[in-house]
XYZ file of C-alpha atoms in Angstrom:
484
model
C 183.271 121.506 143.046
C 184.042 124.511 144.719
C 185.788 124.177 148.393
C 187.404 127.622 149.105
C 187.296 128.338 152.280
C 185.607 131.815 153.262
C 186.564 134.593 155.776
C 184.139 133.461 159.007
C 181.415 135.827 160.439
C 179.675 134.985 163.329
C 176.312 135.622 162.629
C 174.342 138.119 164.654
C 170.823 136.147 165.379
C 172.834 132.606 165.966
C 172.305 131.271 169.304
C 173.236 127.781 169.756
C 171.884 125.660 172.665
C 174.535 122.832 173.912
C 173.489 120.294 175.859
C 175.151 116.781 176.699
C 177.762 115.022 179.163
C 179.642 117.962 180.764
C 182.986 117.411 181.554
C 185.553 119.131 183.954
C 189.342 118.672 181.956
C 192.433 118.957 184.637
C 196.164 118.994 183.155
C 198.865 118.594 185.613
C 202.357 119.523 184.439
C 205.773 118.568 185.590
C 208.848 117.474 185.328
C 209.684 113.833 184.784
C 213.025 113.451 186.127
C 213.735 109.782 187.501
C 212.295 106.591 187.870
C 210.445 105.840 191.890
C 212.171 103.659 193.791
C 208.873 102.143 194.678
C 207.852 100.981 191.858
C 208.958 101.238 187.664
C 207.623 104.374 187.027
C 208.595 107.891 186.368
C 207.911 110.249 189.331
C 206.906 113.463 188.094
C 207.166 116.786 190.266
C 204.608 119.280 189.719
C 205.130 122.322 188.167
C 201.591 123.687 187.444
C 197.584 122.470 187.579
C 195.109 123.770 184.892
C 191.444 122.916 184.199
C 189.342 123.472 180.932
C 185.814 122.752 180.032
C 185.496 119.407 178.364
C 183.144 117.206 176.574
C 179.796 119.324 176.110
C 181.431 122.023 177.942
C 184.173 122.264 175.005
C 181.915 122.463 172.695
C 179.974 125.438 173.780
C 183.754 127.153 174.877
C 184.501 126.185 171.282
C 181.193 128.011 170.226
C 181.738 131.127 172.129
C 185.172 131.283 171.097
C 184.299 131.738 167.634
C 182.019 134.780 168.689
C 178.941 133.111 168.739
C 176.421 133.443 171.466
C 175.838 129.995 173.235
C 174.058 128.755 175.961
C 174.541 124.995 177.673
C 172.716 122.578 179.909
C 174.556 119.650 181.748
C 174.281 117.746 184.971
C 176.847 117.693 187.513
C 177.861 116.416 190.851
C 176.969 118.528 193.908
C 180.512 118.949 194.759
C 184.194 121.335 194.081
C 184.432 120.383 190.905
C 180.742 121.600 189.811
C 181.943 124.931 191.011
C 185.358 125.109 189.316
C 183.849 123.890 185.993
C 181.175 126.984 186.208
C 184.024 129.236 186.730
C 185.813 128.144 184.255
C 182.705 128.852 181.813
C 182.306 132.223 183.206
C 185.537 133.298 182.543
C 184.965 131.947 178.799
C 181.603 133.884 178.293
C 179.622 130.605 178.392
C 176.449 130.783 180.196
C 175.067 127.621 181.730
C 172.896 126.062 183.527
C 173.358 122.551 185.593
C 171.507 120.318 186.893
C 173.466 118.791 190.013
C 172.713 115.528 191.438
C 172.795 114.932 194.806
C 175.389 111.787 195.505
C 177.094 112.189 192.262
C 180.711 113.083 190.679
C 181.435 115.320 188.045
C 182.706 113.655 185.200
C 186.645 114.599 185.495
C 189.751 113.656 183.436
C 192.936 114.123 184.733
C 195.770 113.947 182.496
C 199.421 113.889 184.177
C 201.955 115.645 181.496
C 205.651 115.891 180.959
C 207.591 118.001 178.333
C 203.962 117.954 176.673
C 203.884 114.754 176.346
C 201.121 112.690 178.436
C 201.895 109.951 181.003
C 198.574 109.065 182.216
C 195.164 109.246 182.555
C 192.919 109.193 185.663
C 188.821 109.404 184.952
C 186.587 110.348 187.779
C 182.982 109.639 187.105
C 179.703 107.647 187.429
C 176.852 107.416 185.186
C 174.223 109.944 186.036
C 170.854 107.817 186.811
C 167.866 107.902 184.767
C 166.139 109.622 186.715
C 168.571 112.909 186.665
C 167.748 112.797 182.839
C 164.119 114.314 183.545
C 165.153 117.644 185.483
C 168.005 118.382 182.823
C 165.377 117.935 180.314
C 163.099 120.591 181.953
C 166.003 122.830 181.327
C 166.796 122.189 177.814
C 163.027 122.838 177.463
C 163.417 126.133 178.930
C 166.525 127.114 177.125
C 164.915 126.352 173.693
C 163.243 129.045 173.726
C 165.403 131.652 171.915
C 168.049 129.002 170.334
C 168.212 129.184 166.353
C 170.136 125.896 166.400
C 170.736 122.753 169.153
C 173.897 120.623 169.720
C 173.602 117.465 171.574
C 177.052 115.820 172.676
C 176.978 112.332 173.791
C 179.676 110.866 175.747
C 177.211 108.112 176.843
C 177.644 109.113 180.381
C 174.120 109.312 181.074
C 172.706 112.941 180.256
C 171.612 112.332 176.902
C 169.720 108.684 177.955
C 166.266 110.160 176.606
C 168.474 112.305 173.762
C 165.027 111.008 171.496
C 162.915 113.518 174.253
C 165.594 116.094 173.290
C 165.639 115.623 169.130
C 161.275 115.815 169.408
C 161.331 119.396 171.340
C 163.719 121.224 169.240
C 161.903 119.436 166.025
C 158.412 120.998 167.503
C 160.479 124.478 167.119
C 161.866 123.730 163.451
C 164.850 123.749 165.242
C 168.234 122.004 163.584
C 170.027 119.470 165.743
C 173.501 118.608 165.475
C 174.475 115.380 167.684
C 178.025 113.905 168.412
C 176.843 110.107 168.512
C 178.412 107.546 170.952
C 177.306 103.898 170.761
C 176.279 100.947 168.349
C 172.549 102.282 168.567
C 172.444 105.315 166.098
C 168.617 104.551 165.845
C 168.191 106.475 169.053
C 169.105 109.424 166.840
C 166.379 109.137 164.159
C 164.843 112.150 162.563
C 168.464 114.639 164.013
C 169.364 116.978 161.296
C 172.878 115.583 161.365
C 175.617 113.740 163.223
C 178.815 113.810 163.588
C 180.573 110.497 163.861
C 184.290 109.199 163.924
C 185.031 106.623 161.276
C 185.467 103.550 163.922
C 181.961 105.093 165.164
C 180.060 104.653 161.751
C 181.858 102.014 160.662
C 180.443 99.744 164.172
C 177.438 100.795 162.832
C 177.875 100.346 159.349
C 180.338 97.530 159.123
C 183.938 97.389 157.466
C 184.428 99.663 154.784
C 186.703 98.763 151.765
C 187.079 101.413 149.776
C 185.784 105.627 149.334
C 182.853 104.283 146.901
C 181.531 101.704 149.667
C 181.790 104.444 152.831
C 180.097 107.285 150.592
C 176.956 105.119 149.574
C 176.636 103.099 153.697
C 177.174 107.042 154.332
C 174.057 107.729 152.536
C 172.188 104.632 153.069
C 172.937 105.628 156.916
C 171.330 109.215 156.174
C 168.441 107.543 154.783
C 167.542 105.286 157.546
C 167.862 107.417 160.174
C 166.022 110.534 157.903
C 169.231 112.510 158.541
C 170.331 115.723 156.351
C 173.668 114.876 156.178
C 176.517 112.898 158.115
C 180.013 114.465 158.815
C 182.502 111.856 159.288
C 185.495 112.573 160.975
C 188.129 110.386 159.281
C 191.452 111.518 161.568
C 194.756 112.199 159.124
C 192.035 111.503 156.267
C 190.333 114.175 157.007
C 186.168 113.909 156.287
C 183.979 113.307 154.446
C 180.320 114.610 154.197
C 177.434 113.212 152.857
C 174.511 115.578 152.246
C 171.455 113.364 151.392
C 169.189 116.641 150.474
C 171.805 117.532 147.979
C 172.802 114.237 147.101
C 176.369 115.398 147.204
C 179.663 114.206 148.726
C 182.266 116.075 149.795
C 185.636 114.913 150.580
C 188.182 117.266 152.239
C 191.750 115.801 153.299
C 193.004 117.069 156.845
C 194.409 120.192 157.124
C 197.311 119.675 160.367
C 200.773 120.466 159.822
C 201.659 118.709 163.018
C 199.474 116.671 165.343
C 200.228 117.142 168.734
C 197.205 116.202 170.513
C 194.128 114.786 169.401
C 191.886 115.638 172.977
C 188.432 117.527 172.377
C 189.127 117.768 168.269
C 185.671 116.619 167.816
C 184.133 118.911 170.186
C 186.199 121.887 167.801
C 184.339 119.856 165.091
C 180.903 119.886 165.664
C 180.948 123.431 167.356
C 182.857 125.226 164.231
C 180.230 123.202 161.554
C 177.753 124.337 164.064
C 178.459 127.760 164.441
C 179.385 128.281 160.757
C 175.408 127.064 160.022
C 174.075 128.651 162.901
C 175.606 132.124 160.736
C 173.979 131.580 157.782
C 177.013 129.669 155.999
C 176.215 126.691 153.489
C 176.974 122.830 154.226
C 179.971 123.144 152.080
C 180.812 125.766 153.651
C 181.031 125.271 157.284
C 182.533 121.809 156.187
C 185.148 123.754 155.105
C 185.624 125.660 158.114
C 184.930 122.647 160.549
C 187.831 120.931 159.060
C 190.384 123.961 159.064
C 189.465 124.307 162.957
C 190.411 120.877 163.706
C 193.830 121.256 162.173
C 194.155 124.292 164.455
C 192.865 122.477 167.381
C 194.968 119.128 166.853
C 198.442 121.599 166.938
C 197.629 122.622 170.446
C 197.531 120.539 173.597
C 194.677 119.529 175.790
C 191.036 120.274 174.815
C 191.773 123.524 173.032
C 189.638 126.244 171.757
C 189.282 127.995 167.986
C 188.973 131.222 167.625
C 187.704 133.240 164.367
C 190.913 135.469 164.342
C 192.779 131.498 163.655
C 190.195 130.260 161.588
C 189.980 133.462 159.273
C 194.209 133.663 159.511
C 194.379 130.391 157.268
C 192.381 131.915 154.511
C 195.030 134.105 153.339
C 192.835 136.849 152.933
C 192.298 138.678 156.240
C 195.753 140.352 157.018
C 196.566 142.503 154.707
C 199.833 143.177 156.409
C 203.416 142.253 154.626
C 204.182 140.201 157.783
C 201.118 138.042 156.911
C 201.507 138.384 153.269
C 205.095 137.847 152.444
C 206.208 134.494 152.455
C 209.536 132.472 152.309
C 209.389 129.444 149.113
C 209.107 126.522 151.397
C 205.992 128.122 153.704
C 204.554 129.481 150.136
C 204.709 125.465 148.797
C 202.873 124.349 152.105
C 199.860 126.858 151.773
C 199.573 126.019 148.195
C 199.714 122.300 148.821
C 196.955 122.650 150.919
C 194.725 125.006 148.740
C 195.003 122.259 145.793
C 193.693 119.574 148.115
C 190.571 121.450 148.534
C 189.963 122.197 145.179
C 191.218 126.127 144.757
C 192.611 127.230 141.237
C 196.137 129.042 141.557
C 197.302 132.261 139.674
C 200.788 133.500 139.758
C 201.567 136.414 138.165
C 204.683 139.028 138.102
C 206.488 142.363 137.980
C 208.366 145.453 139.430
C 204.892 146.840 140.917
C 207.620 150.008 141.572
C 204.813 152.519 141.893
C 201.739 150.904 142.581
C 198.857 152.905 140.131
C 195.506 152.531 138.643
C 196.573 150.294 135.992
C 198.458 147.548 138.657
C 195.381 147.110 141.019
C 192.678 146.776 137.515
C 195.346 144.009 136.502
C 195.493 142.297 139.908
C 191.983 142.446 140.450
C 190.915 140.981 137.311
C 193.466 138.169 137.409
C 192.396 137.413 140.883
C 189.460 137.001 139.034
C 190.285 134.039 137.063
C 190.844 131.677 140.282
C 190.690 131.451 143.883
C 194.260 132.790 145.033
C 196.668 135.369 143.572
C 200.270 135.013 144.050
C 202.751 137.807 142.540
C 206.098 137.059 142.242
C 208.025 140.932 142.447
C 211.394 142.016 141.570
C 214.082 142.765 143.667
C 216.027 145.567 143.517
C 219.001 144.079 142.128
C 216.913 143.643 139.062
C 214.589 146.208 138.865
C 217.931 147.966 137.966
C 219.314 145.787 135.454
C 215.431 146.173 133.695
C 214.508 149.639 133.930
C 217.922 151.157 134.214
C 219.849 153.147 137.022
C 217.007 155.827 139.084
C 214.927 152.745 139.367
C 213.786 151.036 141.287
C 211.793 154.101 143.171
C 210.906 152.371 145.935
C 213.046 149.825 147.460
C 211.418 146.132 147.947
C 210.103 146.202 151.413
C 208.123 149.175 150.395
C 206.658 147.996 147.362
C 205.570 144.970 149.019
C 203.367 146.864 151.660
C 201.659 148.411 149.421
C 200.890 145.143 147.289
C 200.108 143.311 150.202
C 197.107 146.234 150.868
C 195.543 145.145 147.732
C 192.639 142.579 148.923
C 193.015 140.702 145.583
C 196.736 139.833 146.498
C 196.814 136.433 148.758
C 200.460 135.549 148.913
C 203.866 138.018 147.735
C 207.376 135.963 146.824
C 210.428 138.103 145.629
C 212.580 136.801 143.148
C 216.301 137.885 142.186
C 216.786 136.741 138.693
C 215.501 139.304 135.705
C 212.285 136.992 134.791
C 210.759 134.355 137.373
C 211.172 131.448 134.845
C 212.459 129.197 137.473
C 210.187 130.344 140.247
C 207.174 129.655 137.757
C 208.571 125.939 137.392
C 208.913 125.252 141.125
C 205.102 126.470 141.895
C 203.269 125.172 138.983
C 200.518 127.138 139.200
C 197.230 126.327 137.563
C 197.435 129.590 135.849
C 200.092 132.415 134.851
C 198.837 135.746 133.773
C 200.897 138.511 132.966
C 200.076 141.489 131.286
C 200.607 143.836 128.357
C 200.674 142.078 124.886
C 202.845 139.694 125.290
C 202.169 136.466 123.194
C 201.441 133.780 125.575
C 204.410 131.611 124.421
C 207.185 134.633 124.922
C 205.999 134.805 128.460
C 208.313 133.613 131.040
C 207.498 130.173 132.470
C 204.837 129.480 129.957
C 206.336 126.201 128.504
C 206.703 124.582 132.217
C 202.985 125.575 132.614
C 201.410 124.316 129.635
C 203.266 120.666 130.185
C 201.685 120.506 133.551
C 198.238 121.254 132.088
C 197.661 124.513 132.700
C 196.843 127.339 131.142
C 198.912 130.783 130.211
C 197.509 133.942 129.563
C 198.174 138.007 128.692
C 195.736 140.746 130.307
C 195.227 143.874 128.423
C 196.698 146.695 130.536
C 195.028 150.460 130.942
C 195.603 152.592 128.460
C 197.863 155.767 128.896
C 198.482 154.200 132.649
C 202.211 152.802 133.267
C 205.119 153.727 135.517
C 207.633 155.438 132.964
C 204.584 157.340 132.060
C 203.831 158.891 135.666
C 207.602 159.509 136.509
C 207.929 161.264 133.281
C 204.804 163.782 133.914
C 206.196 164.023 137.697
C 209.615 165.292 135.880
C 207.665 167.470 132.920
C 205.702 169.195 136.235
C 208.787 169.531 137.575
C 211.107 171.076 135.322
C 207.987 173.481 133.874
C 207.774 175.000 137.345
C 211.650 175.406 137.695
């Protein structure tokens, strides 16, 4: 099964309608120097305040982030905090619209930090009454009118109470509904295109799982009984796994963080990258994919964070086209391809001097790019380039024949080597497939034994005809000495 991830476009007719338990995220920062003498406990002085958009309110951030237009409805307090969450949207390009209920607080977190690590937790809120549901409704009515897709986010604080009100209206538009769940009822989410669950969320639902066999069929027999598409389940360092009942497919996709640092609002970057990603035009698989790479993003940052496409896109390898982006160091190079085999992608490594780039080269790259998902080419240094092609060469010194490799679109990663063939460079990566060209029989080519004992395969690419380096430099010199 194909999983490569794709370069992400947000599409030009999306418009996503959020709506859900709004949220107003402060952070207070400071210095955690000694203990009070009051009581046991560290006394921190503060440094700095910030607030965010959370719950619902991160997920349509998230959306417009990713350069999708967004609208979202929420209810509020009629009080300071209303006000700073709206400017706090604003500033993000969100536009909203509340409902705020007289007598009520809006839903705040407080988190109380020290050298980014958190100390506590103070929650602010009370469950919006029944009642408040029906005006916030009359919005989301109103706000359907030009969405192309709805996400409902359900924090079970009391906005969504009638969410089956809210799946019926955007079904009466053909509309598709995404819904972060909360509680052990997911029956109040029949007939949603899809949700989004944690795993200790469907498995209070579903019961104790014991294996990837039994949560892939309760994943579909969930699908079934609540006439879902599909079911994303967020599995934490396990990554997810999504069931797609029309396609009767699962996909499995392991988690993509180097480092977690903070796990606050990394469903909200979840369900608004999947969301987005569909709302484009992408494929299931496909804004699987890119759901999962955002939350590996989001998880390395602190506090309810925010994706944006330039991140998203930066993981794919194939967006900069710069040496800095490129160009990278063995043990970075091993990381990127460790995580491109877990989703599936098919590796070719290739070589040479490249020492002035021509016709020939980028036909060669291009069509061994061709055989798999990612191209790596392993170049010469200069050191020897000399001892191969003799003294005059190389033309161009390394840094310069890198930046013009890494302009080649078909290029993903460039790693120099030092010795005259990369037959220990080839054993390190492994890759799934090493091409080289010319006429070389496969066995003569350098690494080729190493490959073909970790089952993969070797191969030699015709080169242009009349179209090589030696060849150019010597009608550069004929020119040259017949005009002298």
């Amino acid at each position: 099964m194909q999983t490569t991830r794709k370069i992400f476009y947000p599409g030009e007719h999306a418009n996503i309608l959020v709506a859900g338990d709004v949220m107003l995220d402060r952070y207070v920062y400071g210095d955690a120097g000694r203990i009070s003498p009051e009581a046991p406990v560290p006394v921190v002085k503060v440094n700095e305040v910030e607030e965010r958009p959370g719950g619902a309110a991160n997920v349509a951030a998230n959306i417009s982030s990713l350069g999708v237009k967004v609208k979202l409805a929420g209810m509020t307090g009629d009080d300071g905090q209303a006000g700073v969450l709206e400017q706090a949207l604003a500033e993000l390009g969100v536009c909203y619209r509340f409902y705020r209920q007289p007598g009520a607080s809006t839903i705040t977190k407080l988190r109380v930090l020290s050298q980014n690590q958190q100390l506590l937790r103070l929650d602010y809120e009370d469950e919006f009454t029944a009642a408040a549901a029906e005006p916030l409704l009359k919005i989301y009515a109103e706000q359907l009118r030009d969405a192309t897709l709805v996400v409902l986010s359900d924090y079970a604080k009391g906005s969504l109470a009638r969410v089956e009100s809210f799946i019926r209206l955007a079904a009466e538009r053909e509309l598709p509904v995404i819904i972060d769940p909360k509680g052990a009822d997911f029956s109040r989410y029949k007939h949603a295109t899809l949700l989004t669950p944690n795993y200790r969320e469907f498995e209070t639902i579903v019961g104790k799982c014991r294996d990837e066999a039994e949560i892939n069929a309760k994943g579909m027999a969930l699908c079934e009984a609540l006439s879902l598409n599909a079911l994303l389940i967020t599995r934490s360092d396990r990554g997810m796994t999504f069931v797609d009942r029309t396609a009767r497919e699962i996909i499995n996709l392991p988690a993509e963080a180097h480092e977690v640092f903070d796990v606050t609002g990394a469903g909200d970057t979840v369900i608004a990258t999947f969301a987005a990603a569909v709302a484009s035009g992408y494929a299931y698989r496909d804004a699987v994919c890119f759901a999962n790479a955002a939350a590996g993003i989001a998880v390395e940052k602190l506090g309810a964070a925010t994706v944006s496409a330039a991140e998203l896109n930066s993981l794919s390898g194939r967006s900069a086209v710069h040496v800095s982006a490129k160009r990278v160091q063995l043990d970075a190079l091993l990381d990127a391809l460790s995580r491109c085999r877990q989703t599936g992608e098919k590796i070719v490594m290739t070589n040479g001097c490249f020492d002035l780039l021509h016709a020939g080269h980028v036909d060669y790259l291009e069509r061994a790019k061709a055989l798999g998902d990612r191209l790596l080419v392993a170049v010469n240094d200069d050191a020897s380039v000399r001892r191969l092609k003799g003294a005059g060469r190389p033309l161009q010194e390394l840094d310069k024949r890198l930046k013009v490799l890494a302009g080649l679109a078909a290029v993903d990663w460039l790693v120099t080597f030092s010795e005259d063939t990369p037959e220990r460079l080839v054993a390190v990566i492994s890759p799934d497939l090493l091409v080289k060209g010319g006429d070389y029989p496969a066995d003569e080519i350098a690494g080729a034994e190493h490959v073909k004992k970790k089952g993969g395969e070797v191969r030699a690419l015709s080169l242009v005809d009349d179209c090589s380096t030696s060849r150019i430099v010597d009608k550069i010199r004929n020119a040259d000495q017949g005009s002298a």
